[in-house]
Amino acid sequence: MGLECCGHDHAEGSPEAAWINPCLCGSPKTQAAFARLEADISRREALGGSAAVLGMFAGFGLAPSFARAQTPGRPTVLTNLAFFDGNAAKMHTGREIVVEGGRITAIVGAGQGPQDAVRIDCGGHSVTPGLIDCHWHATLVSVSQIAALTQDIALVHLIAGQEAGATLMRGFTTVRDTGGPVFGLKMAVDRNILAGPRIFPSGAMISQTSGHGDFRFLNTLPRMDSDPADYTERTGVAAIADGEAEVLRRTREQLMKGASQIKIMAGGGVSSLYDPLDTAQFLEEEMRAAVRAAADWGTYVCSHVYTSEGIQRALRAGVRSIEHGQLADDATIRMMKAEGAWWSIQPFLADEDANPKTDPVQIAKQEQVSIGTVRAFEKGRAEGVKMAFGTDILMNPGGSRSQGRQLAKLTRFMSPFDALRMATGAAGELLAMSGERAPYPGKLGVIAPGALADLLVWDGDPAKSLDFMGDPDANLKLVMKGGRVFKEAL
């Protein structure tokens, strides 16, 4: 029998076979390596597809690392703590939080938790619900604008996967994604393929031609009916729609993909170059088409918009959540209150945490919004509008690290407890408007029996300040999401 490998054939015992070794496929070491590979493949097949994918993602540093999973059949008890429940402006003491099956099952007196429980001593630290960012772009947060519009979408998704884990480690256990191709990332997180927050996805942001979601370059115009979709449309960043029929189609496509709410663009924006900030976008009947399609699926529409005209038009069409809105006048703010709409607002203050802009047009628009931000917070609170926290960190590599710091900035306008409620209990109420389209059944943003067990342990006192949230590496001692501990440094 000859030795055949890589096209060569040498008789056993021949002089050539003694010294010529074109490849090592037949060597004992190689055969042993093959055996190990085959055993590993069989093991992966036995573990199932998710485990195999998990191993693949581990090579990119994206696989989740649980500090402690909940022991099956045994509750977990957090003890020796003071906690903010997400609503009441106080810290509760002398209590223990019981977690079982991914939910908070009871809040009991100190020492009264189940005796067979796994106990986590919080060392007297503060406990809060997991934080919620109501205006987040999970796939667009950590790439530059030019990268988002031109790079291979696989790279964008891998960066998003890495950022998802960092978001969770900052204490944001839930985000409402207000535009971008996030459905795959959400599935990967939900299946424990990688670590990240719960995601309430909007899918592609729906925009009119020339609207804030139209990122096409001018040299691509005019667009004809037979032309293929633009890169941002093909990849799910945006969906351009003109007329009621097209708005219905694009809305229904996002619902088909699994959107928990719909995002439309009802006015000009800062990041785009070609739509002035003062423009109203989408006719009222076009917006109403999106609202009706969403209502048929038991959910709602949120709308990017800054100006009074755009906000009022959106409210008349039935939009339930105003995103940004910093240029609203008094009458418009009162209309938001009367309609029971939510104001998803961000601390756009043109400071060191602002999304970087180099174009003079963008810079001018950014400054205009920052001027309106202070007044918007003051007037909105004075009128009693329902407000929830978001950051809208967008196309800003490295900027996501400011997420907790931006929450702390709200104490410029309100007490630390009121600010924290905007990112916990109030934010959870906004998310609940998704109804049956909510991807995670159960209350979020609160520490209460029946709520999902998303809990954080902090070295800091929310009764005095939220500044400690700006440095989660040092001050965030425990991150629990759904009863699983992703970080423990107690």
Coordinates of C-alpha atoms in Angstrom, one line a residue:
M1 CA 0.0 0.0 0.0
G2 CA 1.4 3.4 -1.0
L3 CA 1.6 6.5 1.1
E4 CA -0.7 8.9 -0.8
C5 CA -1.1 12.5 0.4
C6 CA -1.5 15.8 -1.4
G7 CA -1.1 14.0 -4.8
H8 CA 2.2 12.2 -3.9
D9 CA 2.6 8.4 -3.8
H10 CA 5.5 6.6 -2.1
A11 CA 5.8 2.9 -1.4
E12 CA 6.1 2.0 2.2
G13 CA 9.8 1.3 3.1
S14 CA 11.1 3.1 0.1
P15 CA 14.1 5.5 0.5
E16 CA 11.8 8.3 -0.6
A17 CA 9.3 7.5 2.1
A18 CA 11.9 7.7 4.7
W19 CA 12.7 11.3 4.2
I20 CA 10.1 12.8 1.9
N21 CA 7.1 14.0 3.8
P22 CA 5.0 16.3 1.6
C23 CA 2.4 16.7 4.4
L24 CA 1.9 15.4 7.9
C25 CA -1.7 14.2 7.4
G26 CA -0.8 10.6 8.3
S27 CA 1.5 11.3 11.2
P28 CA 0.4 10.0 14.7
K29 CA 0.2 13.6 16.0
T30 CA -2.0 14.7 13.1
Q31 CA -4.3 11.7 13.4
A32 CA -4.6 12.4 17.2
A33 CA -5.5 16.0 16.4
F34 CA -8.2 14.8 13.9
A35 CA -9.6 12.5 16.6
R36 CA -9.9 15.4 19.0
L37 CA -11.6 17.6 16.3
E38 CA -14.1 14.8 15.5
A39 CA -14.8 14.4 19.2
D40 CA -15.3 18.2 19.6
I41 CA -17.6 18.3 16.6
S42 CA -19.7 15.4 18.0
R43 CA -19.8 17.2 21.3
R44 CA -21.0 20.4 19.7
E45 CA -23.7 18.6 17.8
A46 CA -24.9 17.0 21.0
L47 CA -25.0 20.4 22.7
G48 CA -27.0 21.9 19.9
G49 CA -26.8 24.8 17.4
S50 CA -26.9 27.5 20.0
A51 CA -23.9 26.2 21.9
A52 CA -21.9 25.9 18.6
V53 CA -22.7 29.5 17.8
L54 CA -21.8 30.5 21.3
G55 CA -18.4 29.0 20.8
M56 CA -18.0 30.8 17.5
F57 CA -18.9 34.2 19.1
A58 CA -16.5 33.5 22.0
G59 CA -13.7 33.9 19.5
F60 CA -14.8 37.5 19.1
G61 CA -15.1 38.2 22.8
L62 CA -18.9 38.4 22.5
A63 CA -20.1 35.3 24.4
P64 CA -21.9 36.0 27.6
S65 CA -20.0 35.4 30.9
F66 CA -22.3 34.6 33.8
A67 CA -20.8 35.3 37.2
R68 CA -23.6 33.3 38.6
A69 CA -26.7 31.6 37.1
Q70 CA -29.7 31.0 39.2
T71 CA -29.6 27.6 40.9
P72 CA -32.4 25.5 39.4
G73 CA -35.1 24.9 42.0
R74 CA -33.6 27.3 44.5
P75 CA -34.5 31.0 45.0
T76 CA -31.9 33.7 45.2
V77 CA -32.2 36.3 48.0
L78 CA -30.5 39.7 48.0
T79 CA -30.0 40.8 51.5
N80 CA -28.3 43.6 53.5
L81 CA -29.3 46.4 51.2
A82 CA -31.4 49.6 50.7
F83 CA -33.4 49.8 47.5
F84 CA -35.2 52.2 45.2
D85 CA -38.3 50.6 43.9
G86 CA -38.5 52.6 40.6
N87 CA -41.3 54.9 41.7
A88 CA -41.4 56.1 45.3
A89 CA -38.9 58.9 46.1
K90 CA -37.2 57.0 48.9
M91 CA -34.9 54.1 49.8
H92 CA -36.5 51.1 51.4
T93 CA -34.5 49.4 54.2
G94 CA -34.8 46.4 56.4
R95 CA -36.0 44.2 53.5
E96 CA -34.8 41.3 51.3
I97 CA -35.5 40.7 47.6
V98 CA -36.4 37.1 46.7
V99 CA -35.8 36.1 43.1
E100 CA -37.0 32.8 41.5
G101 CA -37.5 31.8 37.9
G102 CA -36.2 35.1 36.6
R103 CA -38.7 37.2 38.5
I104 CA -38.9 38.9 41.8
T105 CA -41.3 36.7 43.7
A106 CA -41.4 38.5 47.1
I107 CA -40.0 41.4 49.1
V108 CA -39.8 40.3 52.8
G109 CA -38.4 41.5 56.0
A110 CA -34.7 41.1 56.8
G111 CA -33.9 37.5 57.6
Q112 CA -37.3 36.2 56.4
G113 CA -36.3 35.0 53.0
P114 CA -36.4 31.3 52.2
Q115 CA -33.8 29.4 54.2
D116 CA -32.7 27.2 51.3
A117 CA -32.0 30.2 49.1
V118 CA -28.8 31.2 47.5
R119 CA -28.0 34.4 49.4
I120 CA -26.2 37.5 48.0
D121 CA -25.0 39.8 50.7
C122 CA -25.1 43.3 49.1
G123 CA -22.9 44.8 51.8
G124 CA -25.2 47.6 52.7
H125 CA -25.1 49.0 49.2
S126 CA -27.9 50.6 47.2
V127 CA -30.1 48.4 44.9
T128 CA -32.0 49.8 41.9
P129 CA -34.0 48.3 39.1
G130 CA -32.1 47.7 35.9
L131 CA -31.8 51.0 34.0
I132 CA -33.8 51.6 30.8
D133 CA -32.6 53.8 27.8
C134 CA -35.8 54.6 25.9
H135 CA -33.9 56.1 22.9
W136 CA -31.1 53.9 21.8
H137 CA -29.6 52.7 18.5
A138 CA -27.9 49.4 19.3
T139 CA -26.4 48.8 15.8
L140 CA -25.6 52.5 15.1
V141 CA -24.2 53.7 18.5
S142 CA -20.5 52.8 18.1
V143 CA -19.8 53.3 14.4
S144 CA -19.1 56.5 12.6
Q145 CA -21.7 58.0 10.2
I146 CA -19.6 57.1 7.2
A147 CA -19.0 53.6 8.5
A148 CA -22.7 53.1 9.1
L149 CA -23.5 54.3 5.5
T150 CA -20.8 52.4 3.6
Q151 CA -19.1 49.5 5.6
D152 CA -19.9 45.8 5.3
I153 CA -23.0 45.3 7.5
A154 CA -21.4 42.3 9.1
L155 CA -18.7 44.5 10.7
V156 CA -21.5 46.9 11.9
H157 CA -23.3 43.9 13.5
L158 CA -20.1 42.6 15.2
I159 CA -19.4 46.0 16.7
A160 CA -23.0 46.1 17.9
G161 CA -22.6 42.7 19.5
Q162 CA -19.5 43.9 21.4
E163 CA -21.3 47.1 22.4
A164 CA -24.3 45.2 23.7
G165 CA -22.2 43.5 26.4
A166 CA -20.8 46.9 27.4
T167 CA -24.3 48.4 27.6
L168 CA -25.3 45.7 30.0
M169 CA -22.2 46.2 32.1
R170 CA -23.1 49.9 32.5
G171 CA -26.4 48.8 34.1
F172 CA -28.7 49.3 31.2
T173 CA -30.6 46.0 31.2
T174 CA -33.2 47.2 28.7
V175 CA -33.1 49.5 25.7
R176 CA -35.9 50.7 23.4
D177 CA -34.2 50.6 20.0
T178 CA -35.5 53.5 17.9
G179 CA -34.1 52.7 14.5
G180 CA -31.7 50.2 13.0
P181 CA -31.2 46.6 11.9
V182 CA -31.4 45.2 15.4
F183 CA -33.6 42.1 15.1
G184 CA -30.7 39.6 14.8
L185 CA -28.8 41.2 17.7
K186 CA -32.0 40.9 19.8
M187 CA -32.3 37.2 19.0
A188 CA -28.7 36.5 19.8
V189 CA -29.1 38.2 23.2
D190 CA -32.4 36.5 24.0
R191 CA -30.9 33.1 23.1
N192 CA -27.8 33.8 25.3
I193 CA -25.5 33.7 22.4
L194 CA -24.0 36.9 23.6
A195 CA -24.5 39.2 26.5
G196 CA -26.6 42.4 26.2
P197 CA -29.7 44.2 27.3
R198 CA -33.3 43.4 26.6
I199 CA -34.2 45.1 23.3
F200 CA -37.5 46.6 22.3
P201 CA -36.9 46.9 18.5
S202 CA -38.5 49.4 16.1
G203 CA -36.6 48.1 13.1
A204 CA -36.0 50.5 10.2
M205 CA -36.8 54.1 10.9
I206 CA -39.5 55.1 8.4
S207 CA -38.9 58.4 6.6
Q208 CA -40.3 60.3 3.7
T209 CA -38.0 61.2 0.7
S210 CA -35.7 64.0 1.9
G211 CA -36.7 63.2 5.5
H212 CA -34.4 62.6 8.5
G213 CA -34.1 58.9 7.7
D214 CA -33.1 59.5 4.0
F215 CA -29.4 59.1 4.2
R216 CA -28.8 58.8 0.4
F217 CA -26.2 60.9 -1.2
L218 CA -27.3 63.6 -3.7
N219 CA -25.6 61.8 -6.6
T220 CA -28.1 59.0 -6.2
L221 CA -31.1 61.2 -7.2
P222 CA -33.5 61.1 -8.9
R223 CA -34.8 57.7 -7.7
M224 CA -37.0 55.9 -10.2
D225 CA -39.5 53.2 -9.5
S226 CA -37.3 50.5 -11.1
D227 CA -34.2 51.5 -9.1
P228 CA -33.0 49.1 -6.4
A229 CA -33.2 50.1 -2.7
D230 CA -30.4 52.2 -1.2
Y231 CA -27.8 50.6 1.1
T232 CA -29.5 51.9 4.3
E233 CA -32.8 50.4 3.1
R234 CA -31.3 47.1 2.1
T235 CA -29.6 46.7 5.5
G236 CA -32.6 47.8 7.5
V237 CA -31.3 51.1 8.8
A238 CA -34.1 53.1 7.2
A239 CA -37.2 52.6 5.0
I240 CA -38.2 55.4 2.7
A241 CA -41.9 55.8 2.1
D242 CA -44.0 58.4 0.3
G243 CA -47.8 58.3 0.4
E244 CA -50.2 56.3 2.6
A245 CA -49.8 53.0 0.7
E246 CA -46.0 53.0 1.0
V247 CA -46.1 54.0 4.7
L248 CA -48.5 51.1 5.3
R249 CA -46.2 48.7 3.5
R250 CA -43.1 49.8 5.4
T251 CA -44.8 49.8 8.7
R252 CA -46.2 46.3 8.2
E253 CA -42.8 45.0 7.1
Q254 CA -41.3 46.1 10.4
L255 CA -44.2 44.5 12.3
M256 CA -43.6 41.3 10.4
K257 CA -39.9 41.4 11.4
G258 CA -40.9 41.7 15.1
A259 CA -41.1 45.4 15.8
S260 CA -42.5 46.2 19.3
Q261 CA -43.2 49.7 18.2
I262 CA -42.9 51.7 15.0
K263 CA -40.6 54.7 14.6
I264 CA -41.3 57.4 12.0
M265 CA -39.5 60.7 11.2
A266 CA -41.9 63.7 11.5
G267 CA -39.4 66.5 11.3
G268 CA -35.8 67.6 10.5
G269 CA -32.8 66.4 12.5
V270 CA -29.3 67.2 13.5
S271 CA -27.4 64.2 12.0
S272 CA -28.8 64.6 8.5
L273 CA -27.4 67.2 6.1
Y274 CA -30.3 67.8 3.7
D275 CA -33.4 68.3 5.9
P276 CA -33.6 71.6 7.8
L277 CA -34.5 71.3 11.5
D278 CA -37.6 73.4 11.1
T279 CA -39.2 71.2 8.4
A280 CA -42.4 69.2 9.1
Q281 CA -42.2 65.7 7.5
F282 CA -44.9 63.3 6.5
L283 CA -48.4 64.5 5.9
E284 CA -50.9 63.9 8.7
E285 CA -52.7 61.2 6.6
E286 CA -49.3 59.5 6.0
M287 CA -48.6 59.4 9.8
R288 CA -52.1 58.2 10.5
A289 CA -51.6 55.3 8.1
A290 CA -48.6 54.2 10.3
V291 CA -50.6 54.7 13.5
R292 CA -53.5 52.6 12.2
A293 CA -51.2 49.8 11.0
A294 CA -49.5 49.7 14.4
A295 CA -52.8 49.8 16.2
D296 CA -54.0 46.8 14.3
W297 CA -51.1 44.9 15.9
G298 CA -51.8 46.3 19.3
T299 CA -48.9 48.7 19.5
Y300 CA -48.0 52.3 18.9
V301 CA -45.9 54.8 16.9
C302 CA -43.1 56.9 18.3
S303 CA -41.9 59.9 16.2
H304 CA -38.6 61.8 15.8
V305 CA -39.5 65.4 15.8
Y306 CA -38.3 68.7 17.3
T307 CA -40.6 71.5 16.3
S308 CA -44.1 72.5 17.5
E309 CA -45.7 72.1 14.0
G310 CA -44.3 68.6 13.6
I311 CA -45.2 67.6 17.2
Q312 CA -48.8 68.8 16.9
R313 CA -49.2 67.1 13.5
A314 CA -47.9 63.8 15.0
L315 CA -50.2 64.1 18.0
R316 CA -53.2 64.7 15.8
A317 CA -52.3 61.6 13.8
G318 CA -52.2 59.5 17.0
V319 CA -48.5 59.2 17.7
R320 CA -48.0 58.2 21.4
S321 CA -44.4 59.0 22.0
I322 CA -42.5 62.2 21.0
E323 CA -38.8 61.6 20.6
H324 CA -36.7 64.7 21.3
G325 CA -39.1 67.6 21.0
Q326 CA -36.7 70.2 22.4
L327 CA -38.2 73.1 20.4
A328 CA -41.8 72.7 21.5
D329 CA -43.6 75.9 22.5
D330 CA -45.9 76.2 25.5
A331 CA -49.1 75.4 23.6
T332 CA -47.5 72.2 22.1
I333 CA -46.3 71.0 25.5
R334 CA -49.8 71.5 26.9
M335 CA -51.1 69.5 24.0
M336 CA -48.7 66.7 24.8
K337 CA -50.1 66.6 28.3
A338 CA -53.7 66.7 27.2
E339 CA -53.2 63.8 24.7
G340 CA -51.4 61.7 27.3
A341 CA -48.4 61.3 25.1
W342 CA -45.0 60.4 26.4
W343 CA -42.0 62.7 26.0
S344 CA -38.9 60.6 25.4
I345 CA -36.3 63.3 26.0
Q346 CA -32.5 63.4 26.1
P347 CA -30.1 65.8 27.8
F348 CA -28.8 67.4 24.5
L349 CA -26.6 70.1 26.0
A350 CA -23.9 70.6 23.4
D351 CA -21.3 69.5 25.9
E352 CA -18.4 67.0 25.9
D353 CA -21.0 64.1 25.6
A354 CA -22.7 65.5 22.5
N355 CA -22.6 63.4 19.3
P356 CA -19.6 64.7 17.3
K357 CA -20.3 66.9 14.3
T358 CA -17.9 68.6 11.9
D359 CA -20.2 69.9 9.2
P360 CA -21.2 73.6 10.0
V361 CA -24.9 72.8 9.1
Q362 CA -25.0 70.0 11.7
I363 CA -23.2 72.1 14.3
A364 CA -25.7 74.9 13.9
K365 CA -28.6 72.6 14.3
Q366 CA -27.1 70.9 17.4
E367 CA -26.6 74.3 19.1
Q368 CA -30.2 75.2 18.4
V369 CA -31.4 72.0 20.0
S370 CA -29.2 72.5 23.1
I371 CA -30.7 75.9 23.7
G372 CA -34.1 74.4 23.7
T373 CA -33.2 71.4 26.0
V374 CA -33.1 73.3 29.3
R375 CA -36.5 75.0 28.6
A376 CA -38.0 71.7 27.5
F377 CA -37.2 69.9 30.7
E378 CA -38.4 72.8 32.8
K379 CA -41.7 73.4 30.9
G380 CA -42.4 69.7 30.5
R381 CA -42.1 69.0 34.2
A382 CA -44.1 72.1 35.1
E383 CA -47.0 70.9 32.8
G384 CA -46.8 67.4 34.1
V385 CA -46.0 65.7 30.8
K386 CA -45.0 62.0 31.2
M387 CA -41.3 61.9 30.5
A388 CA -38.9 59.0 30.0
F389 CA -35.1 59.0 29.7
G390 CA -33.1 58.3 26.6
T391 CA -29.6 59.2 25.3
D392 CA -29.7 58.9 21.5
I393 CA -26.0 58.3 21.4
L394 CA -25.6 57.9 17.6
M395 CA -22.7 57.2 15.2
N396 CA -20.3 58.1 18.0
P397 CA -17.5 55.6 18.6
G398 CA -16.6 55.6 22.3
G399 CA -19.5 57.9 23.2
S400 CA -21.6 55.1 24.7
R401 CA -19.4 55.3 27.8
S402 CA -21.3 58.5 28.8
Q403 CA -24.6 56.6 29.0
G404 CA -24.8 56.6 32.9
R405 CA -23.2 60.1 33.1
Q406 CA -26.0 61.5 30.9
L407 CA -28.6 60.0 33.2
A408 CA -26.9 61.8 36.1
K409 CA -27.1 65.1 34.2
L410 CA -30.9 65.1 34.7
T411 CA -30.3 66.1 38.3
R412 CA -29.7 69.6 36.9
F413 CA -33.5 69.7 36.3
M414 CA -34.9 67.5 39.1
S415 CA -34.1 65.5 42.2
P416 CA -32.0 62.4 41.9
F417 CA -35.1 60.2 42.6
D418 CA -37.1 61.9 39.9
A419 CA -34.3 61.5 37.4
L420 CA -33.8 57.8 38.3
R421 CA -37.5 57.2 38.0
M422 CA -37.3 58.5 34.4
A423 CA -34.9 55.6 33.6
T424 CA -36.8 52.9 35.6
G425 CA -40.5 53.0 36.6
A426 CA -41.5 55.7 34.1
A427 CA -39.5 54.1 31.3
G428 CA -41.2 50.7 32.1
E429 CA -44.6 52.3 31.7
L430 CA -43.6 53.6 28.3
L431 CA -42.4 50.2 27.2
A432 CA -45.6 48.6 28.4
M433 CA -47.5 50.5 25.6
S434 CA -46.3 47.8 23.2
G435 CA -48.9 45.5 24.7
E436 CA -48.9 42.0 23.2
R437 CA -46.0 43.1 21.0
A438 CA -43.7 43.6 24.0
P439 CA -41.1 40.9 23.7
Y440 CA -40.7 40.3 27.4
P441 CA -43.8 39.6 29.4
G442 CA -43.7 41.1 32.8
K443 CA -43.0 44.5 34.5
L444 CA -39.8 46.3 33.9
G445 CA -38.2 49.2 35.7
V446 CA -39.5 48.3 39.1
I447 CA -38.6 46.3 42.2
A448 CA -41.9 44.6 43.0
P449 CA -43.3 41.1 43.2
G450 CA -43.9 39.7 39.8
A451 CA -41.5 42.1 38.0
L452 CA -38.7 40.7 35.9
A453 CA -35.5 40.3 38.1
D454 CA -33.3 43.0 36.6
L455 CA -31.4 44.4 39.6
L456 CA -28.3 46.5 40.1
V457 CA -26.2 46.9 43.2
W458 CA -24.4 50.3 43.4
D459 CA -21.7 51.9 45.6
G460 CA -23.6 55.2 45.9
D461 CA -26.7 56.7 47.4
P462 CA -29.5 57.7 44.9
A463 CA -31.0 59.9 47.7
K464 CA -28.0 62.3 47.3
S465 CA -26.7 62.1 43.8
L466 CA -26.5 60.0 40.6
D467 CA -22.9 60.9 39.8
F468 CA -21.8 57.4 40.8
M469 CA -23.6 56.0 37.7
G470 CA -21.1 57.8 35.5
D471 CA -18.4 55.3 36.5
P472 CA -20.0 51.9 36.4
D473 CA -16.6 50.1 36.3
A474 CA -15.9 51.3 39.8
N475 CA -19.3 51.7 41.3
L476 CA -21.6 49.0 39.8
K477 CA -21.0 46.0 42.0
L478 CA -23.6 43.6 40.7
V479 CA -25.6 43.3 37.4
M480 CA -28.6 40.8 37.4
K481 CA -30.8 40.4 34.4
G482 CA -33.6 37.9 34.5
G483 CA -32.2 36.3 37.6
R484 CA -28.7 35.7 36.0
V485 CA -25.8 37.6 37.5
F486 CA -23.6 39.0 34.8
K487 CA -21.3 40.9 37.1
E488 CA -20.4 40.5 40.7
A489 CA -17.8 42.6 42.5
L490 CA -19.2 42.7 46.0

